[in-house]
GROMACS .gro file of C-alpha atoms in nm:
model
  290
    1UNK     CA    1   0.675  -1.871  -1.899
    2UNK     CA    2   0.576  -1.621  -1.627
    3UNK     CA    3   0.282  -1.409  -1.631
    4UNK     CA    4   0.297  -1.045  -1.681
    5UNK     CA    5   0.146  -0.793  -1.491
    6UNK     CA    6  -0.105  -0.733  -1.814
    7UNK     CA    7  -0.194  -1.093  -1.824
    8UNK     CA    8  -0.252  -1.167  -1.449
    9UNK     CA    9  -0.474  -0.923  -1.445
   10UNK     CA   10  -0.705  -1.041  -1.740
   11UNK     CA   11  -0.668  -1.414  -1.623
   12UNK     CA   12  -0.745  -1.261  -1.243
   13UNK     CA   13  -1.050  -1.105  -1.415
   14UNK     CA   14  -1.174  -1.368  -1.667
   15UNK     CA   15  -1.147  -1.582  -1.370
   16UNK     CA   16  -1.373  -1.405  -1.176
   17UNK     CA   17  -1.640  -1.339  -1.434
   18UNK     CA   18  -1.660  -1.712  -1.490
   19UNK     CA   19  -1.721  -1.745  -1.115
   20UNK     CA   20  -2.010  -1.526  -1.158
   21UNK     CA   21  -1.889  -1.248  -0.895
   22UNK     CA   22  -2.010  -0.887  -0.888
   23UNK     CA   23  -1.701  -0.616  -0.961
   24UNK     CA   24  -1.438  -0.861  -1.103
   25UNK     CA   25  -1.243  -0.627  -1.250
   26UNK     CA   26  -1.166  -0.402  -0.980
   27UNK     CA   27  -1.152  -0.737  -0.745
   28UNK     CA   28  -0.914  -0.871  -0.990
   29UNK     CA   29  -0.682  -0.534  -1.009
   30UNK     CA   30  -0.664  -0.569  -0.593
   31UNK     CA   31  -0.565  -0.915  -0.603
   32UNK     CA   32  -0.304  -0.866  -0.830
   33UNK     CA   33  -0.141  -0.606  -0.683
   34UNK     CA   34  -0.111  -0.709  -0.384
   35UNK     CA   35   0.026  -1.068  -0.518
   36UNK     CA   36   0.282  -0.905  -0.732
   37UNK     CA   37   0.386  -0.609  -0.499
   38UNK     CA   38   0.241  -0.343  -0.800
   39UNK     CA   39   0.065  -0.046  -0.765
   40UNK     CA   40  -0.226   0.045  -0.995
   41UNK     CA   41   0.058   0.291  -1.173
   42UNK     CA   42   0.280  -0.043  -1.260
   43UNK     CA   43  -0.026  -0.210  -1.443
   44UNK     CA   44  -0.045   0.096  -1.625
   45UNK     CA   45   0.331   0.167  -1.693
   46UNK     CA   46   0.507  -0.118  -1.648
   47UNK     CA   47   0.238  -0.361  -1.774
   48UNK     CA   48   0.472  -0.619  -1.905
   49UNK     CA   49   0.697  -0.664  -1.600
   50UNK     CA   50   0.695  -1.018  -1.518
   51UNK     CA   51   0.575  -1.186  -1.201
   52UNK     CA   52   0.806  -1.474  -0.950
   53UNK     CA   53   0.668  -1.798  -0.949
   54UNK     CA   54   0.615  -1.695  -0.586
   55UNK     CA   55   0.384  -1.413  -0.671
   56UNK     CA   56   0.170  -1.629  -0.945
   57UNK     CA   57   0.125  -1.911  -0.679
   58UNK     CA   58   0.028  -1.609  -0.413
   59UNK     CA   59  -0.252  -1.492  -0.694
   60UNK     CA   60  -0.366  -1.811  -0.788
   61UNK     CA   61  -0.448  -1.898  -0.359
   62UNK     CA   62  -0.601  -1.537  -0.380
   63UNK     CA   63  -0.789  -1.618  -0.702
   64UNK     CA   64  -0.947  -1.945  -0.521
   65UNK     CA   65  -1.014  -1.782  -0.222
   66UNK     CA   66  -1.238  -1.539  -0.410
   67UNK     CA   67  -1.430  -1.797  -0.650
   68UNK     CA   68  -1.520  -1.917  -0.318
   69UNK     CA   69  -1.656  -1.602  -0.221
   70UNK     CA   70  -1.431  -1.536   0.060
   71UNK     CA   71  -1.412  -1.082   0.036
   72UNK     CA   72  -1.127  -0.954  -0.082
   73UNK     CA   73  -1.097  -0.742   0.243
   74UNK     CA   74  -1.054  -1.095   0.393
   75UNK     CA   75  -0.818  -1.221   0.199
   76UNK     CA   76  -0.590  -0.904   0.150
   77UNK     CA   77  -0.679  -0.796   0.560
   78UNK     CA   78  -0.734  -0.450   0.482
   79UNK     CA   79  -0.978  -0.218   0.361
   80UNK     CA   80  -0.983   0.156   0.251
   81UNK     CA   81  -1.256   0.323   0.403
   82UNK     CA   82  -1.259   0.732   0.374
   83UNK     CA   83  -0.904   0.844   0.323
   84UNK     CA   84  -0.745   0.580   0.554
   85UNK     CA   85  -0.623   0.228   0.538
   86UNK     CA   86  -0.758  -0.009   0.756
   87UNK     CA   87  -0.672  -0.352   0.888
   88UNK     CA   88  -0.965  -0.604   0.881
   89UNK     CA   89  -1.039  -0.917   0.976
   90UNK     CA   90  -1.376  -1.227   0.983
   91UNK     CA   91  -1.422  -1.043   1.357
   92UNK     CA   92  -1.526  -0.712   1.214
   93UNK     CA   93  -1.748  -0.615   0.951
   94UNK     CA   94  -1.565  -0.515   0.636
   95UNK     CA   95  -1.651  -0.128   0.576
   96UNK     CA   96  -1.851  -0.012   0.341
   97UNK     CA   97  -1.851   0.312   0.165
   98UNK     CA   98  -2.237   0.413   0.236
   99UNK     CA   99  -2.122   0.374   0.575
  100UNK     CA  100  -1.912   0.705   0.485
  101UNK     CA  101  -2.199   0.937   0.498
  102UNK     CA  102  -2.198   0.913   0.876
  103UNK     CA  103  -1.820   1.030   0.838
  104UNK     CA  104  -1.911   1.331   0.561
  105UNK     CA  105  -2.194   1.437   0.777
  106UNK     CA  106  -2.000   1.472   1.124
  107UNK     CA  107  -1.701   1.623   0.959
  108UNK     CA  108  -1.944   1.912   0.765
  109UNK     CA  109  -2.098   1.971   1.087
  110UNK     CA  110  -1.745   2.072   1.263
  111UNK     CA  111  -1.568   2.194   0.981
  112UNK     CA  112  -1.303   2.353   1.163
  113UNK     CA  113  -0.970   2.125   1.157
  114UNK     CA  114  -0.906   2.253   1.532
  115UNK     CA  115  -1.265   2.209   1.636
  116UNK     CA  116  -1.270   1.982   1.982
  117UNK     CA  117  -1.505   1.747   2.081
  118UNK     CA  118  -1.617   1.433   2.221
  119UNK     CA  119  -1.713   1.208   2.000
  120UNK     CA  120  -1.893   0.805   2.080
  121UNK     CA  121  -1.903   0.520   1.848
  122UNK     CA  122  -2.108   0.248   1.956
  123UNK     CA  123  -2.027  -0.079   1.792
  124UNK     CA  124  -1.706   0.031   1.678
  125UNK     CA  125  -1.577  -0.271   1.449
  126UNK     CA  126  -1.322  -0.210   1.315
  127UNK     CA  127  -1.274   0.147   1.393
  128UNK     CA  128  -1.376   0.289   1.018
  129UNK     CA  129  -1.616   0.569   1.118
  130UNK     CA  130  -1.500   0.744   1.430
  131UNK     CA  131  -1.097   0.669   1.337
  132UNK     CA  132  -1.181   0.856   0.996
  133UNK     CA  133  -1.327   1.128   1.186
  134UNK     CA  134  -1.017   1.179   1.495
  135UNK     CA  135  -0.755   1.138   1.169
  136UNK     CA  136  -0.921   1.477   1.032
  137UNK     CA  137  -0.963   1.667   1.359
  138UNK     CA  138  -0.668   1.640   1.596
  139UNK     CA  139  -0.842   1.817   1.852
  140UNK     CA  140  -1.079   1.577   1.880
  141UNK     CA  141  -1.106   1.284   2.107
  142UNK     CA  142  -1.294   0.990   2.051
  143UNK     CA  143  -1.450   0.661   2.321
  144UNK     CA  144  -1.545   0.345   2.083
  145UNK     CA  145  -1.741   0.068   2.246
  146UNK     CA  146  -1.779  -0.297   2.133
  147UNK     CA  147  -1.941  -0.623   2.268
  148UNK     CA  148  -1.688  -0.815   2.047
  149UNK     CA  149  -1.327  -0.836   2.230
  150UNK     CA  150  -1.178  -0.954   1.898
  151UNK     CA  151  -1.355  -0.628   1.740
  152UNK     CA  152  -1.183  -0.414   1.995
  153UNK     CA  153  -0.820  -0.538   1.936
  154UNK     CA  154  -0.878  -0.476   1.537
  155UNK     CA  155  -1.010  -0.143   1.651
  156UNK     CA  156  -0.687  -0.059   1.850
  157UNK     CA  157  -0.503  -0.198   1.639
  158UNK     CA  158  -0.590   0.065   1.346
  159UNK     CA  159  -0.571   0.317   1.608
  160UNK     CA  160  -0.235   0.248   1.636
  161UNK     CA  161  -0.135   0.232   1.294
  162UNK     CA  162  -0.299   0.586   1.208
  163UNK     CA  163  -0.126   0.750   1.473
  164UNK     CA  164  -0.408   0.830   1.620
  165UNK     CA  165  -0.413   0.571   1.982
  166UNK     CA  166  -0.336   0.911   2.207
  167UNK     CA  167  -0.728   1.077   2.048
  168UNK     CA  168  -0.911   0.738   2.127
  169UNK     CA  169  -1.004   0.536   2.414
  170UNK     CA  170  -1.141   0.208   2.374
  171UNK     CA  171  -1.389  -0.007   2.637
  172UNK     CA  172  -1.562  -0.368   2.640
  173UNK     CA  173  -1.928  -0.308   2.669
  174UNK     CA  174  -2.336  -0.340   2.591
  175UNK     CA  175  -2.378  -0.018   2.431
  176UNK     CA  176  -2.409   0.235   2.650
  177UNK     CA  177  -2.372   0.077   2.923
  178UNK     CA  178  -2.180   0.246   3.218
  179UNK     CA  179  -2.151   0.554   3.060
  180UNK     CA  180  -2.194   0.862   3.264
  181UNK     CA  181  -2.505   1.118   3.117
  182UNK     CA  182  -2.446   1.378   2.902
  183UNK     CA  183  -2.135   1.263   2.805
  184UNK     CA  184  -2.056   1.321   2.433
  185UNK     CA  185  -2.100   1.569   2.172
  186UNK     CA  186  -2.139   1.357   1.913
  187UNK     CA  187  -2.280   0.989   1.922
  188UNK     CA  188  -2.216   0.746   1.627
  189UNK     CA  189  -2.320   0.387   1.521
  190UNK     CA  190  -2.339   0.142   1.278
  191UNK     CA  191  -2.583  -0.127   1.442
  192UNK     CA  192  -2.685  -0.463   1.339
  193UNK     CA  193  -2.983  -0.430   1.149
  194UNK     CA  194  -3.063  -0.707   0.923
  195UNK     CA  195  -3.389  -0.890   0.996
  196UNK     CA  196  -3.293  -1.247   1.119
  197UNK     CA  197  -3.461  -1.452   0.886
  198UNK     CA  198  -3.270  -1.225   0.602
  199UNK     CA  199  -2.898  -1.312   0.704
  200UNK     CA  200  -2.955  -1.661   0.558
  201UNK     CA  201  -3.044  -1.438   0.185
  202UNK     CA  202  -2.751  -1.214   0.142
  203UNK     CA  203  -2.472  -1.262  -0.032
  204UNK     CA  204  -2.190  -1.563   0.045
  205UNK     CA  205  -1.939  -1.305   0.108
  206UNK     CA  206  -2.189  -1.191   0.403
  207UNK     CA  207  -2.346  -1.462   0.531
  208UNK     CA  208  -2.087  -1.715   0.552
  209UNK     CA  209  -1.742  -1.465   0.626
  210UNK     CA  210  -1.937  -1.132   0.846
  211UNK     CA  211  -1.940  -1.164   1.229
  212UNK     CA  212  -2.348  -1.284   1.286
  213UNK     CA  213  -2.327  -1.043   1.589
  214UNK     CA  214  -2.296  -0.762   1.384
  215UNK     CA  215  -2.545  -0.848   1.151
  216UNK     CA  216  -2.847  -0.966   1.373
  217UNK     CA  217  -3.072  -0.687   1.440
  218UNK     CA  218  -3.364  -0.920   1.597
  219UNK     CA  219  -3.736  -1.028   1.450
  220UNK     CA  220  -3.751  -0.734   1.297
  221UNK     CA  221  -3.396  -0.582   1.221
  222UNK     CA  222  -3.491  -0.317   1.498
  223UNK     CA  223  -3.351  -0.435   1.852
  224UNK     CA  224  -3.026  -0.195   1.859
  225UNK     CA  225  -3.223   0.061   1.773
  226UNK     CA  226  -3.532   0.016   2.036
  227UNK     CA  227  -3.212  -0.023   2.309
  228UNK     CA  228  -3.013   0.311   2.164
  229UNK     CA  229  -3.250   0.554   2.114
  230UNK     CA  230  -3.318   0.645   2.479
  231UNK     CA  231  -2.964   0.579   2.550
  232UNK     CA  232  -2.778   0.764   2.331
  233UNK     CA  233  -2.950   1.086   2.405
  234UNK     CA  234  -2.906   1.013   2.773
  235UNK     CA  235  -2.504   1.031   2.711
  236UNK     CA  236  -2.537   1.314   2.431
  237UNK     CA  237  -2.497   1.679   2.599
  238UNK     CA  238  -2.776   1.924   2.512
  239UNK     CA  239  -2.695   2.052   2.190
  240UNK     CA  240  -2.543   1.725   2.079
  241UNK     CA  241  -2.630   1.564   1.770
  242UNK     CA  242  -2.592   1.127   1.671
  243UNK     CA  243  -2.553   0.977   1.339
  244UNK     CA  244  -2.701   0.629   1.286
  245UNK     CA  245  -2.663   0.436   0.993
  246UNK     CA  246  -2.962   0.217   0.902
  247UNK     CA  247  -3.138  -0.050   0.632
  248UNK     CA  248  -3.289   0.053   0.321
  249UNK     CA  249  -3.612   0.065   0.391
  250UNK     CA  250  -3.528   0.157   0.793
  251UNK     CA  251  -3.647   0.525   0.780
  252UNK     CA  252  -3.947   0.592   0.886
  253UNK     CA  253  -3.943   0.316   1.195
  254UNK     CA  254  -3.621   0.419   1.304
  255UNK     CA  255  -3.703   0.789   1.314
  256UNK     CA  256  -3.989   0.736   1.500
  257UNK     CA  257  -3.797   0.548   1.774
  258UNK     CA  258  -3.545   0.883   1.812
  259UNK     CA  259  -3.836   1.130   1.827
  260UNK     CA  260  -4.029   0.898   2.098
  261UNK     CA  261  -3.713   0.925   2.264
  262UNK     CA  262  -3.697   1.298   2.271
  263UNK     CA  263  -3.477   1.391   1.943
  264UNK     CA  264  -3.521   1.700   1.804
  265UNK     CA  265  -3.453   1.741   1.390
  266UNK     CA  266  -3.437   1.424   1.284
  267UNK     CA  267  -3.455   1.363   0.931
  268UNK     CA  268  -3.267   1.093   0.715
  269UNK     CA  269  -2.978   1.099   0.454
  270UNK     CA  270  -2.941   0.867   0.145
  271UNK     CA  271  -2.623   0.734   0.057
  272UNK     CA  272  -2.478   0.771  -0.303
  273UNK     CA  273  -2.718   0.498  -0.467
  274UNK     CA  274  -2.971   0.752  -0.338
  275UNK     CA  275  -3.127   0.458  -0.062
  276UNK     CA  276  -3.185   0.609   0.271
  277UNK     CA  277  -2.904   0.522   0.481
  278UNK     CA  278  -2.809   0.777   0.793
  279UNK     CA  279  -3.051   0.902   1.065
  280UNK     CA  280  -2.945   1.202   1.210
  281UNK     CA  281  -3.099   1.460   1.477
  282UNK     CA  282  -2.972   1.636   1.781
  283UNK     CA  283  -3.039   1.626   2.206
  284UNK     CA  284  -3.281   1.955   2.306
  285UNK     CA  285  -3.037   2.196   2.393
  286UNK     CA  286  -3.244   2.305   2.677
  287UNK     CA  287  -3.284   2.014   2.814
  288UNK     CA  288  -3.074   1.971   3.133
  289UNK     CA  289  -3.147   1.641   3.247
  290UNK     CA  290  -3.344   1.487   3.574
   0.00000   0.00000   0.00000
């Protein structure tokens, strides 16, 4: 007899809690809909609608998957991040919703929908920060970075699928490198910064399923950050202001690197669990350059 919607959902679930994962319920809810082709409404309202053998046998290899800690991201190959939709992949890191506070805190600081301006992402992944940014200001236009080829064609990839591959460019490359000074408006990054000895702690779904190169933030979880400093206000235009998103207990070290670098107002947001999470601050706009 085939499962109901109802019933995949508390198997998917008791499943999960006997793995021991964190968030089974909403895990299990994401698995089964997109095993059965539901929506959340049609667990609600239709709760008793019956899946196709072909849809059980598609949650129980999702259901496996997960008690062996693979993400869900992973398994489904997509994430919501902001208000869009993104695809995702074991090249890119699977976004994460402190990561929107870099997002909340660009698009208060242009809050005009027309406002037009140049915006960097360093490390781009898989596009979530600066593609959430271009989808709510057309005018803008965007240049993402990434070391990671395989990041890139995820990146452009999304681009594409938002509608939104004529605002972006997208280039192969260490950083900053090659970019011309005083560039941007707006500079953006989510780094590696996870102490190297730490990777080897975190979580399964981490460790064993995120890309190592975007995890690895040296000795001391601080290399990105002693490289970007200088360099992003070299490419920012007086005026211009970055948003760097950073460990938990990153704050004071990291600000100190931006104001030896020359950064004027920088000061540090927490994310919704209240840890400190963005470092923000803006290019002297006096300064002209050498």
């Amino acid at each position: 007899m085939s499962l109901t919607l109802l019933q995949a959902w508390q198997t998917a679930k008791s499943r999960l809690e006997a793995a021991g994962l964190a968030g089974p319920v909403i895990d299990a809810r994401l698995l089964v809909e997109a095993a059965a082709d539901a929506t959340r409404a049609d667990i609600v309202t239709d709760p008793y609608r019956a899946l196709t053998p072909e849809q059980e046998e598609r949650l129980g290899d999702y259901l496996s998957r997960r008690e062996a800690r693979q993400p869900v991201s992973h398994i489904l190959g997509r994430k919501g991040f902001w208000k869009i939709m993104l695809s995702v992949t074991p090249d890119v890191l699977t976004p994460r919703p402190d990561t929107e506070v870099i997002v909340d805190y660009v698009l208060k600081k242009f809050p005009d929908e027309a406002a037009a301006f140049q915006i960097l992402d360093l490390g781009v992944g898989s596009g979530a920060i600066v593609l959430s940014i271009l989808a709510e200001r057309p005018k803008a236009k965007g240049l993402a970075t990434d070391i990671s080829d395989e990041a890139l064609a995820v990146a452009r990839e999304n681009a594409a699928n938002l509608g939104l591959a004529n605002q972006i460019a997208f280039a192969r490359g260490d950083w900053t490198q090659g970019l011309a000074d005083a560039s941007f408006d707006i500079v953006v990054s989510n780094p590696p910064y996870i102490a190297s000895e730490v990777i080897e702690t975190l979580e399964p779904e981490v460790k064993d399923h995120e890309p190592r190169l975007a995890l690895d933030g040296g000795t001391d979880g601080l290399d990105a950050y002693r490289h970007l400093a200088p360099e992003i206000l070299r490419v920012l235009k007086p005026g211009g202001m970055f948003a760097v998103e950073i460990g938990y207990d990153q704050k004071d070290a990291v600000e100190a690197l931006f104001n030896e670098a020359g950064a004027d107002d920088v000061w540090t947001i927490k994310d919704l669990s209240t840890h400190d999470r963005v470092v923000v601050g803006v290019k002297n706009p006096l300064e002209t350059g050498d």
